[in-house]
Steps between C-alpha positions, in 0.01 A plus 500: 500500500458370145468858372827602674673187360378582152612859535851391608529246216369750249767744618770241444365440148498881431861530612611199285327647197646845563852351520441324168377829345810676634724246330334541161273805499209452259353770283258693727216705361477779754166662407282185498677387818414829674139502386440148613675561833300824556174305452619227741606761751155663493327165559740407781459842669120458494530141639741619772254772609217245522713254696637765732151623603385143597575282797864464592610139545763275356288419197431858397863588572612222273263616222616858555868388477418327168331808365774734621773275348309516173470879530871522571569287193284734289672807642840341429394423147389863445838623625687245282282607202594864554870406521477290184321774308711794615846344543478162317590326828377148429662374816281725716226232477706219665654733762153618611371137481775384738419783748129422485562128533698557819232719647230242415713222648532695828122545511437135425743379763348731762152365415617141521666567838190660645254241376732213597493633859117471500497159328764362739320653800805695594510767771389841354803728457344765730466260795792431728435167678714594798294820543179295461609259768605780731161667450314178590729441805410850624133408536403441864439129568741373236772285665656360181459502123563226243399394149474860377423526132423809296423479125316680223186325376451751222594863435439705813365202699756385754431223741653391829476188700666443841494277804520681834569351838266661754643642823342380825195701605397588143223351287596363157208661318571846636871475421430370145262796438755744641773358280276524195417865586868582565608343171230700316611830659877456505562300182193580287416136458121460501487120475664316783450160659624483862506155661541508880 
């Protein structure tokens, strides 16, 4: 969450700086800019490959987003350096900076949204509560359902709790086990707590 917030705020700062550079374009030394950016791009590509091959959770995605935004900045600096060297377009740097800032802001906002959902124990986006309730009601022995909650504890670890009213002639333990099995098969939720 903090990483996404920093990304979004950094993007705002990049756009503000780019607008200022548009207003009064400074002298840009294209060749040193390109060499430095190329070295940075190489390091960022290597870092991205390492992060991409590891575990995929919100933390590695946040780190990967940081590295990719840095790589994008390096690539933009290379393009701006080429434009400065070949066409003396000093305003290429701020234009590319604004574009990169907007892309980084989008990445940061998405990361904040996804991690906020986990932190606030929100329903995962791939779970429809109405469908979950219907799936539980379809289990033999369930007369009614209430206090249904589905949330993400961590990346890829969804949890469900529910109270079920047992129909006459059924045993609570059997119905609870059947609901847990049904939730696992139909919704893909491994961790459920069913209270008869």
